[in-house]
N, CA, C and O of each residue as an XYZ file, in Angstrom:
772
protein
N       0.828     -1.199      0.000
C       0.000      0.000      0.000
C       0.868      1.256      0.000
O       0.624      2.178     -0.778
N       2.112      1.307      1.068
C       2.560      2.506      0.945
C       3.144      2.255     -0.349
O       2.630      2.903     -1.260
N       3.879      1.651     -0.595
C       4.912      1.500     -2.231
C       4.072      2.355     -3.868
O       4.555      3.109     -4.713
N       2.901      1.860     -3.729
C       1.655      2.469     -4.303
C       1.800      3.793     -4.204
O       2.001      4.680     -5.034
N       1.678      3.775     -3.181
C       1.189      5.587     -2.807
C       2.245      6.421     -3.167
O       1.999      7.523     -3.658
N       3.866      5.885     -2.914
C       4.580      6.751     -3.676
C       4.912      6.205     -4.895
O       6.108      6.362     -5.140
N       4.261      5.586     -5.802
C       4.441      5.189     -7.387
C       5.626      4.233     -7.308
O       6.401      4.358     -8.256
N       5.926      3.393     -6.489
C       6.617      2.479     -6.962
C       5.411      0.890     -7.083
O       4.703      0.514     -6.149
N       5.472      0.330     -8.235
C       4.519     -0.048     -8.156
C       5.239     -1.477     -9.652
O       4.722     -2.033    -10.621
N       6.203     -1.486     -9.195
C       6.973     -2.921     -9.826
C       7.027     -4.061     -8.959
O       7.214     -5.121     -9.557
N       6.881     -4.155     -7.352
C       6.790     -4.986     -6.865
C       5.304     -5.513     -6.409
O       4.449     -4.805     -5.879
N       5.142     -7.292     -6.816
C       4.212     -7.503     -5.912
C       4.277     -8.476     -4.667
O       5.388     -8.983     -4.508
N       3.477     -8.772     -3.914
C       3.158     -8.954     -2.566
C       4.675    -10.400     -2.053
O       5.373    -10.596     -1.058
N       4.525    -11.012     -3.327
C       5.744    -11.979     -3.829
C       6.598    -11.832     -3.493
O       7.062    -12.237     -2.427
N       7.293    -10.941     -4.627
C       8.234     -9.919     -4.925
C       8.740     -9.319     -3.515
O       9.925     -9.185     -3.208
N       7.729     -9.011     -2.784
C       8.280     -8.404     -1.085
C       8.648     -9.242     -0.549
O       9.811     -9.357     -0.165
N       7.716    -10.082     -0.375
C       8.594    -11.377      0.829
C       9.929    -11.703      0.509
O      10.898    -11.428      1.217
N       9.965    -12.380     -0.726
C      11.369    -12.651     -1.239
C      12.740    -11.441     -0.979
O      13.906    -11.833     -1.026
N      12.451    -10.223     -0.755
C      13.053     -9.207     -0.643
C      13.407     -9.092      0.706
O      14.508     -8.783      1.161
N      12.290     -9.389      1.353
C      12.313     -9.436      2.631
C      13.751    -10.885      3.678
O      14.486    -10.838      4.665
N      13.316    -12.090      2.416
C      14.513    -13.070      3.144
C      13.968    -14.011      4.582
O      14.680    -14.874      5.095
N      12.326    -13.583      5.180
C      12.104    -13.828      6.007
C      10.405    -14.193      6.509
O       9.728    -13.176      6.660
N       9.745    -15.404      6.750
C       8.696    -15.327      6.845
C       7.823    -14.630      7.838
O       6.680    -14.187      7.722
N       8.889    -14.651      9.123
C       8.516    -13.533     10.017
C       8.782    -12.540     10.064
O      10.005    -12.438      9.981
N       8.201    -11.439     10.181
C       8.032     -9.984      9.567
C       8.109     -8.974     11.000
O       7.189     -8.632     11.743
N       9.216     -8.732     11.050
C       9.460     -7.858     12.100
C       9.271     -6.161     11.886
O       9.119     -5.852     10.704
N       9.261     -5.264     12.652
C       9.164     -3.611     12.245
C      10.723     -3.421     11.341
O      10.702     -2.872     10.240
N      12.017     -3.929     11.937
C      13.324     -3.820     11.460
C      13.474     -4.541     10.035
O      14.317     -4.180      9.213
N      12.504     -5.678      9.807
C      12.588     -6.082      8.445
C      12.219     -5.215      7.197
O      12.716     -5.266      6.072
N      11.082     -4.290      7.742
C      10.046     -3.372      7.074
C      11.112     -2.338      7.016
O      11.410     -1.755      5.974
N      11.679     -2.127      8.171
C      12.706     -0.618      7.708
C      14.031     -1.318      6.645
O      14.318     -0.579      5.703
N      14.667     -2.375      6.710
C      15.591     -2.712      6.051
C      15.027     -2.916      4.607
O      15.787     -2.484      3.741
N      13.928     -3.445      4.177
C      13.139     -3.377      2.868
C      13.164     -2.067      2.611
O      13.806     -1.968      1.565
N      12.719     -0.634      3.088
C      12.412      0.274      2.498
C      13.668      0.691      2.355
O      13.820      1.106      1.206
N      14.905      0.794      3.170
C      15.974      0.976      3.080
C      17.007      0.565      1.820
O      17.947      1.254      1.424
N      16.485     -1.049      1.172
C      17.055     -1.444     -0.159
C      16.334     -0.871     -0.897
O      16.959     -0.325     -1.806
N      14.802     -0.673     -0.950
C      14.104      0.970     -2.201
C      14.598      1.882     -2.172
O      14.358      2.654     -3.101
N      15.514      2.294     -1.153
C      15.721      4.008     -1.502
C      14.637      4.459     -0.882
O      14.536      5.458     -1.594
N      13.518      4.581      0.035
C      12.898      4.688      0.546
C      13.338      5.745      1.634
O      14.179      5.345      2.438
N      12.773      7.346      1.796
C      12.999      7.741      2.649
C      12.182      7.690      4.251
O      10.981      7.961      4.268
N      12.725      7.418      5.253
C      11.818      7.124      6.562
C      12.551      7.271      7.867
O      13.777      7.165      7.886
N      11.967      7.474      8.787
C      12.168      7.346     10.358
C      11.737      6.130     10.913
O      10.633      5.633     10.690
N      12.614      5.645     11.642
C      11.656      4.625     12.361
C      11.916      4.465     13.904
O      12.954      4.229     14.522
N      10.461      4.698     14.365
C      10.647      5.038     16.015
C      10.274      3.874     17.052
O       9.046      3.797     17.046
N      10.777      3.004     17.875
C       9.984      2.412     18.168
C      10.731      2.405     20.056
O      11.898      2.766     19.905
N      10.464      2.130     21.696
C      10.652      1.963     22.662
C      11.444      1.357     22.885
O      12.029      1.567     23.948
N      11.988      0.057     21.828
C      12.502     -1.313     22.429
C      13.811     -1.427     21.428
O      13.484     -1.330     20.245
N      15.116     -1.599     21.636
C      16.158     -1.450     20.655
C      16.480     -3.275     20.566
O      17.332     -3.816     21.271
N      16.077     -3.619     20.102
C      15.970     -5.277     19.519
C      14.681     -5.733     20.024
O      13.674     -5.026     20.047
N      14.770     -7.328     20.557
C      13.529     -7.999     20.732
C      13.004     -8.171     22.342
O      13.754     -8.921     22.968
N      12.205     -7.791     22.906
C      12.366     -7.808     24.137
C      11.627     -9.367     24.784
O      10.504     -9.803     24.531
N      12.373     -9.792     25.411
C      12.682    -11.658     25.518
C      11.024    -11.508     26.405
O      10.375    -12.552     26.336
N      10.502    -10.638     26.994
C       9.400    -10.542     27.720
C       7.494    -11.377     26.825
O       6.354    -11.768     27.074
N       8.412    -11.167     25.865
C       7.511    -11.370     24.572
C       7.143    -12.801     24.068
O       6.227    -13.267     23.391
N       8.245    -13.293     24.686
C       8.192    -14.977     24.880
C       6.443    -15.924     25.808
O       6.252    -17.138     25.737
N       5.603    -15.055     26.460
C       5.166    -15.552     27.233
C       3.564    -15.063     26.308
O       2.485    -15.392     26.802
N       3.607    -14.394     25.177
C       3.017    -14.202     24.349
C       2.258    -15.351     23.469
O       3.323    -15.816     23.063
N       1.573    -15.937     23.031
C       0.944    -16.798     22.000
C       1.415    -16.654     20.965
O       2.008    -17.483     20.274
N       1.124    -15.251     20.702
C       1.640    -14.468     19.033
C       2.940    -14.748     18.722
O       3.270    -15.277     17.660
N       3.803    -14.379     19.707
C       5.465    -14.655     19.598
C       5.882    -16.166     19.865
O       6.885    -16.611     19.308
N       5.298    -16.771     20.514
C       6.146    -17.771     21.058
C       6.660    -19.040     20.185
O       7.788    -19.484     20.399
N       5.728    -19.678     19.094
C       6.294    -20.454     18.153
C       7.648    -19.584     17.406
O       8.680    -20.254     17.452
N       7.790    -18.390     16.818
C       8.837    -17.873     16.260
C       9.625    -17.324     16.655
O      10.547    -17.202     15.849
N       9.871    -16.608     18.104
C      10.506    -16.068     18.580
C      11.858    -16.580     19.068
O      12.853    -15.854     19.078
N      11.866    -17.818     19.462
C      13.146    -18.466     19.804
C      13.994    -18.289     18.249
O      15.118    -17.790     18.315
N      13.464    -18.691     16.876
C      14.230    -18.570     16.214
C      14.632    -17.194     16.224
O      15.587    -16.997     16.975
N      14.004    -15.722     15.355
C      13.671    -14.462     15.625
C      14.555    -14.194     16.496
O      15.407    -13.602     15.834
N      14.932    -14.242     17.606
C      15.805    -13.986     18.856
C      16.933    -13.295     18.258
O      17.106    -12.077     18.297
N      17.598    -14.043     17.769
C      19.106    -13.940     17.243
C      19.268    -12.558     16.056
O      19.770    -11.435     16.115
N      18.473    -13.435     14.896
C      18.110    -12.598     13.750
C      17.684    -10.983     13.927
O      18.179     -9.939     13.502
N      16.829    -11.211     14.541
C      16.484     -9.768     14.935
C      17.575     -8.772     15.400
O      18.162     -7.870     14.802
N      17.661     -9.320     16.881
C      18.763     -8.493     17.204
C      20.093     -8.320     16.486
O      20.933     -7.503     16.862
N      20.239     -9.067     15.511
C      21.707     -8.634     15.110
C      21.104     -7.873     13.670
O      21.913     -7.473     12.833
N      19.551     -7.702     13.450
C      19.273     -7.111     12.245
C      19.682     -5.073     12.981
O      20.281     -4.163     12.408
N      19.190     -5.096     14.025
C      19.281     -3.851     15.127
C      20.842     -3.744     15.324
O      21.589     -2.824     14.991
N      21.088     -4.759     15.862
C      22.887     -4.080     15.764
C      23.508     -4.054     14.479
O      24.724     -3.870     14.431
N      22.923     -4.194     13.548
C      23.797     -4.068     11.887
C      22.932     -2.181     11.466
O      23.373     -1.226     10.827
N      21.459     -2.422     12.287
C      21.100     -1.206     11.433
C      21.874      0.289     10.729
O      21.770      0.699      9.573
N      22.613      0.856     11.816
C      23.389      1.892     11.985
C      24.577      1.940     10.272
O      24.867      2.652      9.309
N      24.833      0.723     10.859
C      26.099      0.173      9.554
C      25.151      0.471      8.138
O      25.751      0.916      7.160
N      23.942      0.267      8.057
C      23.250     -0.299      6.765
C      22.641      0.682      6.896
O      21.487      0.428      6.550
N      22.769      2.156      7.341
C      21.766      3.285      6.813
C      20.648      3.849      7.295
O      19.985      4.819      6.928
N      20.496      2.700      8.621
C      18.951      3.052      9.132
C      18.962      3.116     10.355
O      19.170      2.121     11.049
N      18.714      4.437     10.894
C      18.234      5.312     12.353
C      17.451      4.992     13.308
O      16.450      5.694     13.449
N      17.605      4.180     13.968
C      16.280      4.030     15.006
C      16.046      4.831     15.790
O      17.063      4.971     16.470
N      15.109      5.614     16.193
C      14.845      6.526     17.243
C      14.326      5.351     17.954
O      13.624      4.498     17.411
N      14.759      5.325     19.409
C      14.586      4.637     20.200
C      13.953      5.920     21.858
O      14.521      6.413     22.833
N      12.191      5.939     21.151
C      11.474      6.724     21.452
C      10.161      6.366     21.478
O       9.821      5.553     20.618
N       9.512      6.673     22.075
C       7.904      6.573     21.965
C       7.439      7.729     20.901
O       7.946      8.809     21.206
N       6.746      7.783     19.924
C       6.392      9.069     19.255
C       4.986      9.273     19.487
O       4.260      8.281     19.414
N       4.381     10.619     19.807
C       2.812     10.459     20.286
C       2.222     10.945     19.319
O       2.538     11.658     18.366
N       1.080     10.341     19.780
C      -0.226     11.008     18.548
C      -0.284     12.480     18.206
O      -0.654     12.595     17.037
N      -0.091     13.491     18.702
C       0.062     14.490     18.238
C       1.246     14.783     17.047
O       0.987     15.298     15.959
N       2.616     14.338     17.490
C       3.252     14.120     16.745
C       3.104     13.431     15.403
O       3.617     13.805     14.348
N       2.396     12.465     15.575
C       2.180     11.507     13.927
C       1.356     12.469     13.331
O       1.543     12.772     12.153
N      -0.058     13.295     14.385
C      -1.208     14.182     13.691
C      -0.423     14.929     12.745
O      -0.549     14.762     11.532
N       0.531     15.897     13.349
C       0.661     16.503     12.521
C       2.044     16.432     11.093
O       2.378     17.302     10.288
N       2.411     15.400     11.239
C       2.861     14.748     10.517
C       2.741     14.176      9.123
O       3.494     14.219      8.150
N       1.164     13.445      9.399
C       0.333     13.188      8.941
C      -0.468     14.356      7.910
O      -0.726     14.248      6.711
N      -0.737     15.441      8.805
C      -1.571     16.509      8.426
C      -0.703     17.757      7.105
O      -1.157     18.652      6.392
N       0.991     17.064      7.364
C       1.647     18.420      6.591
C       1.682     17.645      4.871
O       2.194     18.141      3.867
N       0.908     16.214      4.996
C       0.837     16.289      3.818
C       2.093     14.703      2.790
O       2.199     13.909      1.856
N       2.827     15.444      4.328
C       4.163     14.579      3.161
C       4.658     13.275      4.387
O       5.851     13.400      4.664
N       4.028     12.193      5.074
C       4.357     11.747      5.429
C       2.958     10.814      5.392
O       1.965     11.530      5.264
N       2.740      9.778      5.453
C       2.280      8.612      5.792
C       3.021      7.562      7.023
O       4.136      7.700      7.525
N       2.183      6.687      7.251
C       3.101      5.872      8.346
C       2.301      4.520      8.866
O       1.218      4.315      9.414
N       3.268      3.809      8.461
C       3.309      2.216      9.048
C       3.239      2.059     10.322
O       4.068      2.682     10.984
N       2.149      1.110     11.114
C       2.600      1.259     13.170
C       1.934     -0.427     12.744
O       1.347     -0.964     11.805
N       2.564     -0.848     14.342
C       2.513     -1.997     14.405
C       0.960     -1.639     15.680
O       0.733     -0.737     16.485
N       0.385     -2.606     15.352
C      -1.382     -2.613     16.344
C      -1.356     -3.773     16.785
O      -0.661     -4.720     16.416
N      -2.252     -3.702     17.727
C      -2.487     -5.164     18.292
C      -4.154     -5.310     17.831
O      -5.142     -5.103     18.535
N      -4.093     -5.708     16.512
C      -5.360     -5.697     15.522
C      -6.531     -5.912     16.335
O      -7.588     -5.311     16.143
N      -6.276     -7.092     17.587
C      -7.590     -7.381     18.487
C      -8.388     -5.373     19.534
O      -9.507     -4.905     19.746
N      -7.689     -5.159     19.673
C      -7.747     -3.418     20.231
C      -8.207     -2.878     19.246
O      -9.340     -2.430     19.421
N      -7.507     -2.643     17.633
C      -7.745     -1.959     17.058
C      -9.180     -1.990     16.531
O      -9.972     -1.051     16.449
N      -9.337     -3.200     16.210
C     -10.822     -3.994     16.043
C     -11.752     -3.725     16.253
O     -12.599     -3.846     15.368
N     -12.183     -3.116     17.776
C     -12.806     -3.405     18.503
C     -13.305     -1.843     18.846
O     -12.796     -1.235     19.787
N     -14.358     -1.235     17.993
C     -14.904     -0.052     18.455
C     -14.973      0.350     20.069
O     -14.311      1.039     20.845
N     -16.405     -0.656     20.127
C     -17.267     -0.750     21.555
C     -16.238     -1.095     22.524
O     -17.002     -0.937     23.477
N     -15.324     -1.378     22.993
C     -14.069     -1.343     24.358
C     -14.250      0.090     24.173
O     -15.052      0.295     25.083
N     -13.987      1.660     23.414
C     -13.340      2.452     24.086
C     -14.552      2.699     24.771
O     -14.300      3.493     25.677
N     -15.821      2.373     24.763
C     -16.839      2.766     25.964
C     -16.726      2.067     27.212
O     -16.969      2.621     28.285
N     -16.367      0.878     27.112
C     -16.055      0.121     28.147
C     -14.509     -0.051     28.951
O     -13.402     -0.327     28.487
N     -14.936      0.224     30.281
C     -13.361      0.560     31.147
C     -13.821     -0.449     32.061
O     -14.573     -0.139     32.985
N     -13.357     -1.864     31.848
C     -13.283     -2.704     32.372
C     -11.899     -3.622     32.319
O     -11.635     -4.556     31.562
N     -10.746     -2.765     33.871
C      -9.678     -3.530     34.093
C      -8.856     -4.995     33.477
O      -9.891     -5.646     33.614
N      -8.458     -5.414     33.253
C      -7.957     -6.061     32.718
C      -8.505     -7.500     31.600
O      -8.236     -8.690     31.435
N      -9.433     -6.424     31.029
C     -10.384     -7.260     29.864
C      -9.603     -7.452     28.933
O     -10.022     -8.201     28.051
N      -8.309     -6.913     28.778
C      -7.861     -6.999     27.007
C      -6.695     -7.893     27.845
O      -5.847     -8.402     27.112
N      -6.625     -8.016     28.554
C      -5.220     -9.045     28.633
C      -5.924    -10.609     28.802
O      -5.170    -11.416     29.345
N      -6.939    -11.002     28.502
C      -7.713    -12.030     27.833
C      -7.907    -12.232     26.704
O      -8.211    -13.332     26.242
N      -7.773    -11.267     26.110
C      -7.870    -11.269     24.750
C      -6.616    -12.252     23.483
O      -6.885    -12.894     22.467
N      -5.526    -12.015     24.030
C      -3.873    -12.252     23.772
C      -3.853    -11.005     22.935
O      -4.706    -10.122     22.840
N      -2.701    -11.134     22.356
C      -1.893    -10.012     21.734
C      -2.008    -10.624     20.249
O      -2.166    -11.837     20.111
N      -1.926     -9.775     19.160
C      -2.153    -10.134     17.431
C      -1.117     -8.749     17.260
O      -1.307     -7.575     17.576
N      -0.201     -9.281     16.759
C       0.599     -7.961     16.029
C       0.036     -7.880     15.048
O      -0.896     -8.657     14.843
N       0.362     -7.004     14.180
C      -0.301     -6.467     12.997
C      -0.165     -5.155     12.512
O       0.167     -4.286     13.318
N      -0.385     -4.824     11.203
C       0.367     -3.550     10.429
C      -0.997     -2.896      9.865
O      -1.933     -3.525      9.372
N      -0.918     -1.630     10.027
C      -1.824     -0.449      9.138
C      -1.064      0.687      8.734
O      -0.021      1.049      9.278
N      -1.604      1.227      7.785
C      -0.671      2.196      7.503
C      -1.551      3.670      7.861
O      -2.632      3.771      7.282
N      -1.276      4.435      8.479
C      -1.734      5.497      8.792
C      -1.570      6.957      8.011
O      -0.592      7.697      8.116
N      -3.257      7.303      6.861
C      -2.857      7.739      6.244
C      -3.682      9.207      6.273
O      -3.454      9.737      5.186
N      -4.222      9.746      6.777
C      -4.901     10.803      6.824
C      -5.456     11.116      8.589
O      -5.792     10.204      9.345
N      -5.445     12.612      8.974
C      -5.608     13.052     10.170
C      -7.139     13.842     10.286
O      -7.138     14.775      9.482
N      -8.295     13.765     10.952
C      -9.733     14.549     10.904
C      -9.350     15.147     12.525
O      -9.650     14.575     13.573
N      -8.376     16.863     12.349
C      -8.493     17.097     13.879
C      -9.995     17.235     14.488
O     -10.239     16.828     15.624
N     -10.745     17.688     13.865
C     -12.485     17.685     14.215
C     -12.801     16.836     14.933
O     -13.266     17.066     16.049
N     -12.579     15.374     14.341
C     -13.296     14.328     14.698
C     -12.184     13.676     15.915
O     -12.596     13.077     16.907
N     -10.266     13.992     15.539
C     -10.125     13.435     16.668
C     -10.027     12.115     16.016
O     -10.018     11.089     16.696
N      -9.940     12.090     14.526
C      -9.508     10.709     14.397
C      -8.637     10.704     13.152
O      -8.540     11.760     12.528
N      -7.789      9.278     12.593
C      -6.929      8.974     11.895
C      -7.530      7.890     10.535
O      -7.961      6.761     10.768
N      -7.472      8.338      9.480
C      -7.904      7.341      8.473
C      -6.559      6.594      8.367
O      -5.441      7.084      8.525
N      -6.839      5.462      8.102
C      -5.991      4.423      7.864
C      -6.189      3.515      6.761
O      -7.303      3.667      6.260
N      -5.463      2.592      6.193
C      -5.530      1.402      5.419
C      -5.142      0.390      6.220
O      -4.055      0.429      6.797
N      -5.924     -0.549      6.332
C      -5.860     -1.869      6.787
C      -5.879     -2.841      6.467
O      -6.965     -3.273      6.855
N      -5.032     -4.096      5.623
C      -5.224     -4.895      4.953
C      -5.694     -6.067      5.554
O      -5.474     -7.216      5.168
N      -6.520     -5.622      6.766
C      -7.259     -7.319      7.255
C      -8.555     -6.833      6.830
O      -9.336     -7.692      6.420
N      -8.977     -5.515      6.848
C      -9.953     -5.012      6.494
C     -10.627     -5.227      5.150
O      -9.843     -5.503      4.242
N     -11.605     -5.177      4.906
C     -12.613     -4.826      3.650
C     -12.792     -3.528      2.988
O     -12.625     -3.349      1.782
N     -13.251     -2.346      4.113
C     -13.340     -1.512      3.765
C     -11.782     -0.846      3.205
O     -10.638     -1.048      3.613
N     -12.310      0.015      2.107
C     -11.475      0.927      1.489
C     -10.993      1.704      2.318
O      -9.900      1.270      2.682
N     -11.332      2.908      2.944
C     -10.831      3.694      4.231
C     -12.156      3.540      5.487
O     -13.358      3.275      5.507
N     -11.049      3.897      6.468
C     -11.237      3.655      7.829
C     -10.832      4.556      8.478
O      -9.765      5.119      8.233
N     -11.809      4.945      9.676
C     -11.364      5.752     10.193
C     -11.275      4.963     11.578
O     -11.753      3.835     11.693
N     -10.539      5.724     12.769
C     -10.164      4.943     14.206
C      -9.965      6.233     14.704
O      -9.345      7.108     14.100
N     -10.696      6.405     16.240
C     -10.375      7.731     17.138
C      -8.907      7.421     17.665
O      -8.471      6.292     17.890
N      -8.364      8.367     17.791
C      -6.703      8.786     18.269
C      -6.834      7.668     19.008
O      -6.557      6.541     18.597
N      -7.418      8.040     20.536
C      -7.425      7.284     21.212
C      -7.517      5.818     21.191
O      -6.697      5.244     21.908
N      -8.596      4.856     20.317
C      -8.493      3.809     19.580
C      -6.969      3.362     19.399
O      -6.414      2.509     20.092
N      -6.237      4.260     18.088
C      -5.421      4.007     17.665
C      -4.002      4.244     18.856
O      -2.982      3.589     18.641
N      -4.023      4.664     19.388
C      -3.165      4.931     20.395
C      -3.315      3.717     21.357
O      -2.283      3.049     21.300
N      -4.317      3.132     22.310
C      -4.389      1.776     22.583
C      -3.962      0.596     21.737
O      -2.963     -0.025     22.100
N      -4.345      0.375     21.096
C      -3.748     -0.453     20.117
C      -2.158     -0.436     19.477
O      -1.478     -1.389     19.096
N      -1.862      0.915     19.508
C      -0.318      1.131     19.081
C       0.730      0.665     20.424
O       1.737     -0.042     20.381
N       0.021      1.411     21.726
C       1.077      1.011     22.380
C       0.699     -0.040     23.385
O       1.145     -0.056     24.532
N      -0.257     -1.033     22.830
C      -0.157     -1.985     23.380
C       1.168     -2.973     23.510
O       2.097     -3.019     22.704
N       0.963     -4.087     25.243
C       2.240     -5.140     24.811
C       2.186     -5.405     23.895
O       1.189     -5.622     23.206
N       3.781     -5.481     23.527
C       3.718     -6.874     22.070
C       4.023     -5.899     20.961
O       4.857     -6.128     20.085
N       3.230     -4.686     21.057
C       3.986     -3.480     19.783
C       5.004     -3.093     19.699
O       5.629     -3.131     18.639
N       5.561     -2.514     21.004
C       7.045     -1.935     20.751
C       6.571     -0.501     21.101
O       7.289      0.183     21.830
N       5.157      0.097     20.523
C       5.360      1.298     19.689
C       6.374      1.412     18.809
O       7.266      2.226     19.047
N       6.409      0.606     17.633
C       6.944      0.626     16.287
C       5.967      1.377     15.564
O       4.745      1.243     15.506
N       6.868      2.324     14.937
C       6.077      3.095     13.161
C       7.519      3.835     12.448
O       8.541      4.356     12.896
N       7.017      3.582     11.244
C       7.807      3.645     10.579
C       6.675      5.086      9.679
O       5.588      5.130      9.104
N       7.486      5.791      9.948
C       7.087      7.170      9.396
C       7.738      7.411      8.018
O       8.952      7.592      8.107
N       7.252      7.458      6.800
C       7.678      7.518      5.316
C       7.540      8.434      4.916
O       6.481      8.993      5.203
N       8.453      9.105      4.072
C       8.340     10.217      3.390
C       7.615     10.248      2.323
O       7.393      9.182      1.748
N       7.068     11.495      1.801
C       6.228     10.939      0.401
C       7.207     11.818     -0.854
O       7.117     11.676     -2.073
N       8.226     12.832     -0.015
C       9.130     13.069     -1.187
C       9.645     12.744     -1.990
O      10.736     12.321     -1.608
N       9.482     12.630     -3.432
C      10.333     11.980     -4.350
C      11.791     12.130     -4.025
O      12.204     11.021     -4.362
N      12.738     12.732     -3.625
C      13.816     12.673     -3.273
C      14.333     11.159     -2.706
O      13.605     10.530     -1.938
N      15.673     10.613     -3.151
C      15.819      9.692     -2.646
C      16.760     10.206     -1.579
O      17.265     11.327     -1.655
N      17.081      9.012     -0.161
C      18.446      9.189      0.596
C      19.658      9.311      0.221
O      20.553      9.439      1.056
C-alpha cells in the first residue's frame, strides 16, 4: 500500500517477501526493505531489539526463539546499513501533525484485536484486554480529521477501502504489549536518501 502511494509499483506482494529473506516480519525487516528501495523514513519504536518478555506471548512464542538472534543482530547491523532508530515513543500528536503536513504517511505496528474493537473504548473494564492475547499487525496510517479526533488508515485485514479509528483507539492499540510502539514514518518526497 505505501509502495503504491509513492508510485513504486513494480513490486508484488511476492516480490516483497522474497526481498524481505524472512517469513517472520518484524518492524526492522520493514525498515531494512524500504531501506534497499531508496525509501525515505524514520523509524521510532521503545525497544532497541527484541524484548525476551515477549516470549510468554501466544503471538510470539512459536517464532521467537528462532527471531531472537536474527532480529537483534538485524538492530545491531542497522546503523552500519543506513537506518536510524529513534529509540522513542512518538505520540499522537506528533504523527497528527505529521500526517496533516501532507508529506508523510506511516506504518505502526497494532495489536489488531484493540484496534478492532470499536465498543471497548466505551467500556473501562480492568484487565479485559489481557484475555484477549496479543495479534501484532500492520496499518498504515494515512490521513488526520483534527475535528473528529480521528486517523484514516488502510488496513489490509480489512474490507473496507478507508477507515477511520479515534486517536485514542489508535493509540491503545499502538502502544499496546507486544507493539514496541513501532512506526515507521515515510516520506512521500520523491527525493531519494
Amino acid at each position: 500500500m505505501v509502495l503504491r502511494t509513492i508510485g513504486i509499483n513494480k513490486y508484488d506482494i511476492q516480490g516483497l517477501a522474497e526481498l524481505c529473506c524472512t517469513t517472520s516480519i518484524w518492524t526492522v525487516d520493514l525498515a531494512y526493505l524500504l531501506q534497499k528501495l531508496n525509501i525515505k523514513f524514520s523509524y521510532f519504536t521503545v525497544t532497541f531489539g527484541v524484548n525476551p518478555n515477549y516470549s510468554v506471548e501466544t503471538f510470539y512464542k512459536e517464532q521467537l526463539p528462532t527471531d531472537l538472534v536474527r532480529v537483534d543482530m538485524l538492530f545491531q547491523k542497522a546503523r552500519g546499513a543506513g537506518i536510524n532508530i529513534e529509540c522513542r515513543s512518538i505520540s499522537r500528536v506528533e504523527i497528527s501533525l505529521k500526517i496533516l503536513s501532507g508529506n508523510y504517511v506511516a506504518i505502526a505496528l497494532v495489536d489488531q484485536y484493540k484496534l478492532s474493537q470499536p465498543w471497548m473504548e466505551e467500556v473501562i473494564v480492568p484487565g479485559l484486554y489481557n484475555n484477549c492475547g496479543y495479534t501484532g499487525h500492520y496499518v498504515v496510517i494515512c490521513g488526520y480529521d483534527a475535528g473528529a479526533d480521528e486517523f484514516e488508515i488502510r488496513d489490509p485485514a480489512s474490507s473496507r477501502k478507508h477507515e477511520k479509528v479515534s486517536s485514542k483507539r489508535l493509540e491503545e492499540a499502538r502502544k499496546s504489549f507486544g507493539t514496541d510502539e513501532d512506526l515507521l514514518l515515510i516520506s512521500l518526497e520523491k527525493n531519494e536518501k
